[in-house]
CSV table of C-alpha atoms and ligand atoms in Angstrom, one decimal:
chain,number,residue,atom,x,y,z
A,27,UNK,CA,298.1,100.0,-22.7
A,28,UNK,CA,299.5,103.7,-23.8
A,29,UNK,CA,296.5,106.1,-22.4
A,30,UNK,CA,296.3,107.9,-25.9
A,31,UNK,CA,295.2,104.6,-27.1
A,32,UNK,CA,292.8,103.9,-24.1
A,33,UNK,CA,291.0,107.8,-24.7
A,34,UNK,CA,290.6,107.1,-28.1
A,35,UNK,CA,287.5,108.6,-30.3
A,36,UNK,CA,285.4,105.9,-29.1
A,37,UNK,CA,286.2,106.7,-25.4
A,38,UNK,CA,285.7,110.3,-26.0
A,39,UNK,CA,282.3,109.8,-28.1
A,40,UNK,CA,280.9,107.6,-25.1
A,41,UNK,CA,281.9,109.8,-22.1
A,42,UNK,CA,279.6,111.9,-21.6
A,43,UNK,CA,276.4,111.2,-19.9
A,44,UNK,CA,274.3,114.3,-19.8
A,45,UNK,CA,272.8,114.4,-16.7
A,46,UNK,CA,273.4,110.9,-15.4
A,47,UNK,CA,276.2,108.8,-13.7
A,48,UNK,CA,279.2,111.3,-13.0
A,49,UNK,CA,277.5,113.9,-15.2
A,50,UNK,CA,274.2,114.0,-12.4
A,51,UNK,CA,273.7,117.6,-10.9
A,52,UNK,CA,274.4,116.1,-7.2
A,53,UNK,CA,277.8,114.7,-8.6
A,54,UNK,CA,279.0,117.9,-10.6
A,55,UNK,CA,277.4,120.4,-8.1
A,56,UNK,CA,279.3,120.2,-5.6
A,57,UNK,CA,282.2,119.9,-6.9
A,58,UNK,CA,281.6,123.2,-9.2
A,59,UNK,CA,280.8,124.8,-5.8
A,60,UNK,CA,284.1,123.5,-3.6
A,61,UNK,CA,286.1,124.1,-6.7
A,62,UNK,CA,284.8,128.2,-7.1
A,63,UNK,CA,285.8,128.8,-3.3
A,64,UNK,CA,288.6,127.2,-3.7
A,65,UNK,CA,289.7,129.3,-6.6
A,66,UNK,CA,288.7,132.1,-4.4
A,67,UNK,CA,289.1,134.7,-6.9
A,68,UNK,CA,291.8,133.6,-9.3
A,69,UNK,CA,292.3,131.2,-12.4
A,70,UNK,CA,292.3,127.6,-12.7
A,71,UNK,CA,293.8,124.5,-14.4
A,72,UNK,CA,292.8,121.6,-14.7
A,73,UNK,CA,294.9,118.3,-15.7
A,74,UNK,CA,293.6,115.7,-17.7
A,75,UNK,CA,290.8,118.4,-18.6
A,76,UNK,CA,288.8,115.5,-20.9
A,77,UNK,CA,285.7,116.3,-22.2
A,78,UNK,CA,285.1,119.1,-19.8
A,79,UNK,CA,283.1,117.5,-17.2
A,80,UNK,CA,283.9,119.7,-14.7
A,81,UNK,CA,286.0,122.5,-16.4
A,82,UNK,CA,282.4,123.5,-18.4
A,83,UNK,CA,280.1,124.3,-15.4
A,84,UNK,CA,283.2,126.0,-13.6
A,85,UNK,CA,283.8,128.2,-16.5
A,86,UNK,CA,279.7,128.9,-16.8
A,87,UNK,CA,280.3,129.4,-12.8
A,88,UNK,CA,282.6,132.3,-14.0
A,89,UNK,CA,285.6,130.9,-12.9
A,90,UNK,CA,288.2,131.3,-15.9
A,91,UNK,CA,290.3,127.8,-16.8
A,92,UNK,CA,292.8,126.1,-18.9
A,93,UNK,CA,293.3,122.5,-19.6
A,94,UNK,CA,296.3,120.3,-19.9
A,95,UNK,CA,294.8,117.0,-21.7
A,96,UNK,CA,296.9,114.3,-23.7
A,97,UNK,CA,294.1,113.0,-25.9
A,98,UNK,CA,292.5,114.7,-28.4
A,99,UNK,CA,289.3,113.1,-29.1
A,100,UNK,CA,288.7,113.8,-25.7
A,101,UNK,CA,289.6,117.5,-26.8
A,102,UNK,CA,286.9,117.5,-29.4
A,103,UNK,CA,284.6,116.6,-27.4
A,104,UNK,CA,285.6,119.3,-25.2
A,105,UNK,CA,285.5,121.9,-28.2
A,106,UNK,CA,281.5,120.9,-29.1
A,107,UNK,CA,280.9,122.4,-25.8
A,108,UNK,CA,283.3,125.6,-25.0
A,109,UNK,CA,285.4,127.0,-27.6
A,110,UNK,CA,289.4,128.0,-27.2
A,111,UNK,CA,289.0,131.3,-26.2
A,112,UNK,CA,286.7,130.3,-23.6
A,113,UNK,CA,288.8,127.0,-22.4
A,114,UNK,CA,292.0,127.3,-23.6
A,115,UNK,CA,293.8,123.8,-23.9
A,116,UNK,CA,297.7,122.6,-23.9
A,117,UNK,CA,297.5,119.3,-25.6
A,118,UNK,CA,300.7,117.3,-23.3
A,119,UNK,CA,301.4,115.1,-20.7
A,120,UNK,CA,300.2,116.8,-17.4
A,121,UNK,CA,303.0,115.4,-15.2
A,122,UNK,CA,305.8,118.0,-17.6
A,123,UNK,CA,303.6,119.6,-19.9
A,124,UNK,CA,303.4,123.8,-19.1
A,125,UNK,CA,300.3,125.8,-19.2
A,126,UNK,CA,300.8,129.6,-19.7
A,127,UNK,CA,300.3,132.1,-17.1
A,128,UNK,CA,300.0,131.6,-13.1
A,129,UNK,CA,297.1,129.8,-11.0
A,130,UNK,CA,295.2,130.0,-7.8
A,131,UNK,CA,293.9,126.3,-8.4
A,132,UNK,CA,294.8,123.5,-9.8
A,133,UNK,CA,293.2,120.7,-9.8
A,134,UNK,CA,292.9,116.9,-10.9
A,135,UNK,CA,289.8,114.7,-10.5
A,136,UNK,CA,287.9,111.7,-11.1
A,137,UNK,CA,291.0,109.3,-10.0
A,138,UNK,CA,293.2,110.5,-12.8
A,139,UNK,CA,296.3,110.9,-10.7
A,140,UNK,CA,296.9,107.3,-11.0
A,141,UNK,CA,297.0,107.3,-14.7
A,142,UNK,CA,300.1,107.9,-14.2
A,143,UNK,CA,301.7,104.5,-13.7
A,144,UNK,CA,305.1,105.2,-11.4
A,145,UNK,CA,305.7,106.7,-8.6
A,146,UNK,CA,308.2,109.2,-10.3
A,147,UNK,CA,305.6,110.6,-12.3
A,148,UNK,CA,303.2,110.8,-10.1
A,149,UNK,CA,305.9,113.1,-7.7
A,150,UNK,CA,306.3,115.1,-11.2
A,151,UNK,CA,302.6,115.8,-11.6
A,152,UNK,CA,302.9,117.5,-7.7
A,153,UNK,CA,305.7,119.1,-8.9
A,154,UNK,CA,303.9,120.4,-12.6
A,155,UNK,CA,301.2,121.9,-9.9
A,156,UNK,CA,303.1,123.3,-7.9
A,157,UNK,CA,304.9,124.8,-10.5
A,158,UNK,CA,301.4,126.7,-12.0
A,159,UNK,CA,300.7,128.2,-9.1
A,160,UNK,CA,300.9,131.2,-7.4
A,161,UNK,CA,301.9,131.5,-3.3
A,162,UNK,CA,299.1,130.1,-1.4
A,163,UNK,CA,297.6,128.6,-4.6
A,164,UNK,CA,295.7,125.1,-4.0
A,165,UNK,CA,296.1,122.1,-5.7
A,166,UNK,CA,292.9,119.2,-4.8
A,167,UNK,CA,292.9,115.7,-6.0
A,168,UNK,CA,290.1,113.7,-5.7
A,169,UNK,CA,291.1,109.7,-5.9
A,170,UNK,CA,289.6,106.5,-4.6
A,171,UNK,CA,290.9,104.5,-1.2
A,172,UNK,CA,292.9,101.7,-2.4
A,173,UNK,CA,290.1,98.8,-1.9
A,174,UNK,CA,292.7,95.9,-1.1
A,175,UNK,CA,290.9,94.9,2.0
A,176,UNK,CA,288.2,93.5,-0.5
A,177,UNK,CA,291.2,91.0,-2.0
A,178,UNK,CA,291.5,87.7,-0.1
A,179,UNK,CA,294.6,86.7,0.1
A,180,UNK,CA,295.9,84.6,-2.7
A,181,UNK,CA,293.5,86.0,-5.1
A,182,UNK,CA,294.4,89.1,-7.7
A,183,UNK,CA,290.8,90.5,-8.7
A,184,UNK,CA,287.7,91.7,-7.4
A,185,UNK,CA,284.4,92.5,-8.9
A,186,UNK,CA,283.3,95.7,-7.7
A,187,UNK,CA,280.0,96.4,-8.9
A,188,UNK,CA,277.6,93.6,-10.8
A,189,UNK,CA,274.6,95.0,-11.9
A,190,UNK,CA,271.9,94.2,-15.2
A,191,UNK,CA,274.2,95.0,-17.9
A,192,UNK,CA,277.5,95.6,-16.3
A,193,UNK,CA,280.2,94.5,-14.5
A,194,UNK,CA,283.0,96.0,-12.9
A,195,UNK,CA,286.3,93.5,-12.5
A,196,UNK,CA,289.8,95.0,-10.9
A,197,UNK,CA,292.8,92.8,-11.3
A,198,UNK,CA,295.5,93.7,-8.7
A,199,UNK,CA,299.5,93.8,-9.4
A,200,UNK,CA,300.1,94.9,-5.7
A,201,UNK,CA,303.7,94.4,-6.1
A,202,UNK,CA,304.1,97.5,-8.3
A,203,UNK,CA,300.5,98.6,-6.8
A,204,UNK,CA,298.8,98.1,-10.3
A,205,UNK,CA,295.4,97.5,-10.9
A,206,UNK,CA,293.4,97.3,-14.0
A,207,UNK,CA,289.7,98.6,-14.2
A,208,UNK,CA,287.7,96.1,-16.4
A,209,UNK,CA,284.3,97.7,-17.6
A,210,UNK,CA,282.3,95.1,-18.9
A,211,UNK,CA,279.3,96.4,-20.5
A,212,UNK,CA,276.5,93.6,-22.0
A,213,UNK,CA,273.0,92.8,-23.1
A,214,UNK,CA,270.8,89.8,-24.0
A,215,UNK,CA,273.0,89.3,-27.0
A,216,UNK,CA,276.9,86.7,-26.5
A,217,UNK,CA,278.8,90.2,-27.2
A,218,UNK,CA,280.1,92.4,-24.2
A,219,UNK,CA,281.8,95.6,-25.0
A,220,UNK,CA,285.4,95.9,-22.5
A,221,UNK,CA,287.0,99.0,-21.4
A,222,UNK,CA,289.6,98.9,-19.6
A,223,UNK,CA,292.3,101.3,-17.9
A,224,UNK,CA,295.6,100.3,-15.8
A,225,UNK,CA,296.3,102.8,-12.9
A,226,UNK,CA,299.0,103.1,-10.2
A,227,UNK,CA,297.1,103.1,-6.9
A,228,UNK,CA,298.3,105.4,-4.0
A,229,UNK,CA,297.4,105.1,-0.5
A,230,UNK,CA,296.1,108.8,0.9
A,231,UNK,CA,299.3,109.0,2.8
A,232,UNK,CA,301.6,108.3,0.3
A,233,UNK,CA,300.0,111.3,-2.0
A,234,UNK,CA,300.6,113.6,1.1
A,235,UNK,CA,304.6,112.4,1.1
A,236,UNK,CA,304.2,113.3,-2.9
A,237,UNK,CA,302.8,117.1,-2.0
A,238,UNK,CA,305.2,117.4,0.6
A,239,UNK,CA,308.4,116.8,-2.1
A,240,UNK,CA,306.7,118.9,-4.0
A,241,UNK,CA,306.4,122.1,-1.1
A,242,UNK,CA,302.6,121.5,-0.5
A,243,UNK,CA,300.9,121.4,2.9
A,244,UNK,CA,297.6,119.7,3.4
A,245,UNK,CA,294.9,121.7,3.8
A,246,UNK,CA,292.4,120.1,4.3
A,247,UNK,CA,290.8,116.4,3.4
A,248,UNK,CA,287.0,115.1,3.0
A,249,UNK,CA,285.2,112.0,2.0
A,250,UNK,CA,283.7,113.9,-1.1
A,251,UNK,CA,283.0,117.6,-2.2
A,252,UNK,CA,280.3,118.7,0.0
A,253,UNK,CA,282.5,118.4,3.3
A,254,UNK,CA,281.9,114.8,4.3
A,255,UNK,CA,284.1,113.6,7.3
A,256,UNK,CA,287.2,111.4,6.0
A,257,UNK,CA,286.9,108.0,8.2
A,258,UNK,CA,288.6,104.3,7.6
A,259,UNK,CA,285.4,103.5,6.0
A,260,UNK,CA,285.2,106.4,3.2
A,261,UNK,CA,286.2,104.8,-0.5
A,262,UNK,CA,287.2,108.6,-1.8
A,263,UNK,CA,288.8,111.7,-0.8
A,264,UNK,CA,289.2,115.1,-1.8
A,265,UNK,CA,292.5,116.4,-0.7
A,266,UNK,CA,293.3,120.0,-0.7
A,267,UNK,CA,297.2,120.7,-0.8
A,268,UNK,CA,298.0,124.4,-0.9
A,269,UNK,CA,301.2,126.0,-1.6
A,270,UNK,CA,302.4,128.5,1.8
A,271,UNK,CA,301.9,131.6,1.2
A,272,UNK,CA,304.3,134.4,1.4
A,273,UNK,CA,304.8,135.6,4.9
B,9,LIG,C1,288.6,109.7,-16.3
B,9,LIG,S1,289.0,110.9,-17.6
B,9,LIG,C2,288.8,112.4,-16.6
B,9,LIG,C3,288.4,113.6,-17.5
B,9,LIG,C4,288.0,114.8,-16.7
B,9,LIG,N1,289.0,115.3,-15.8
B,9,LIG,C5,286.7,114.5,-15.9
B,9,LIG,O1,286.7,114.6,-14.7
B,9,LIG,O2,285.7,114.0,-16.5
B,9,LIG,C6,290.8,110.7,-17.7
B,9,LIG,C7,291.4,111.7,-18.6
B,9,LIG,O3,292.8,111.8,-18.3
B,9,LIG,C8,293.5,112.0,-19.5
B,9,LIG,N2,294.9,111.6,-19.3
B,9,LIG,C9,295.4,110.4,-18.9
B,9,LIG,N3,296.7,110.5,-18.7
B,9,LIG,C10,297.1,111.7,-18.9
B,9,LIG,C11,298.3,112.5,-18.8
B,9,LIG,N4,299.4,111.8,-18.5
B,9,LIG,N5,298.3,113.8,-19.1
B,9,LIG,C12,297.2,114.4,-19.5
B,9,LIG,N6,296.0,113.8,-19.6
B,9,LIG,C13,295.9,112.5,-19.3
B,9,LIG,C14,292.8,111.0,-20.5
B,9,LIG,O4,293.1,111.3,-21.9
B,9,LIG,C15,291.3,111.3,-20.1
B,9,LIG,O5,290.8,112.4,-20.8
């Protein structure tokens, strides 16, 4: 499964969800908010930009930003919301692909770090950051807690969420730490629509080995946007790695 082929027009045409699910206000607020101080008064990028979830309302917040996105029907999504003097896009891979000019932020959210499948380009992503930024600039990943205390052993998937209408199935490789995300969406008819997505899963301390090859320091990490405490028990993080600054 190539992720052009995954984020395909019919991914990019059912994305957004004004409003609801991770379009809600409480979702997007808060990151909009951590995101602008985090900027503090410079420019952002963000990788695997999308449909502009997040890269809209921090543009409207008056933060300026620039994409790095490989699909683009996710692009034209993007482009029926902000223009490309507003939200400039380079269309690329974001583990090698360039953006012009320098950055206070980058950042990369909604789990999309482990779209990238190995380990090596994962460390070049943390590299492709660090390379945009300027000295002191941030980079902040937000990514799940692998969930493999949920698989018993012997078995190799879990259902994650079961609800009227939906199911959520992941089916673990944990030899080369795969998992695929089956979305099973259904109603009273026999026909279920599937999307799924393979990703690379990373265990919080393995990222901060990644930002440390890569001349990051962690700043600072929380269970979610609005400054939650990090436990054993949080399923998500926002990590904040940040470039030293000149002394
Ligand atoms: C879950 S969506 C996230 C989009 C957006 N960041 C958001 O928060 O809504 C994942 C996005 O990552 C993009 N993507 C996947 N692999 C990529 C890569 N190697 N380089 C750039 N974009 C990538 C997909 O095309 C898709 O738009």
């Amino acid at each position: 499964m190539q992720q052009e082929k995954i984020w395909d027009a019919d991914a990019a045409q059912r994305y957004d969800t004004p409003g609801s699910g991770m379009f809600a206000p409480e979702v997007l607020g808060p990151a909009v908010e951590r995101l602008a101080e985090l900027a503090e008064d410079g420019a952002a990028l963000e990788f695997a930009i999308g449909t502009g979830r997040v890269a809209v309302p921090l543009a409207e917040r008056g933060v300026p930003v620039t994409g790095i996105e490989l699909s683009l029907p996710m692009v034209e999504q993007l482009r029926t919301k902000a223009d490309e003097s507003t939200i400039p896009v380079v269309i690329g891979d974001m583990a090698t692909t360039a953006a012009p000019g320098k950055y206070t932020l980058v950042y990369l959210v909604y789990n999309t770090i482990s779209n990238l499948l190995t380990q090596d380009e994962q460390v070049q992503c943390f590299r492709n950051a660090a390379r945009h930024l300027t000295p002191g600039g941030r980079f902040v990943i937000e990514l799940w807690v692998p969930e493999l205390r949920r698989l018993p052993p012997g078995r190799t998937a879990t259902v994650w969420q079961s609800e009227p209408g939906y199911i959520g199935l992941d089916t673990y490789d944990v030899l080369h730490q795969h998992v695929v995300s089956h979305h099973f969406h259904f109603d009273d008819t026999q026909q279920a629509r599937l999307f799924r997505s393979p990703h690379r899963y990373i265990w919080p301390a393995e990222l901060d080995l990644m930002a440390r090859l890569a001349g990051f320091e962690l700043e600072a990490r929380h269970a979610d946007w609005a400054g939650a405490e990090f436990t054993a028990e949080s399923r998500s993080h926002v990590s904040v790695y940040r470039i030293p600054p000149i002394r």
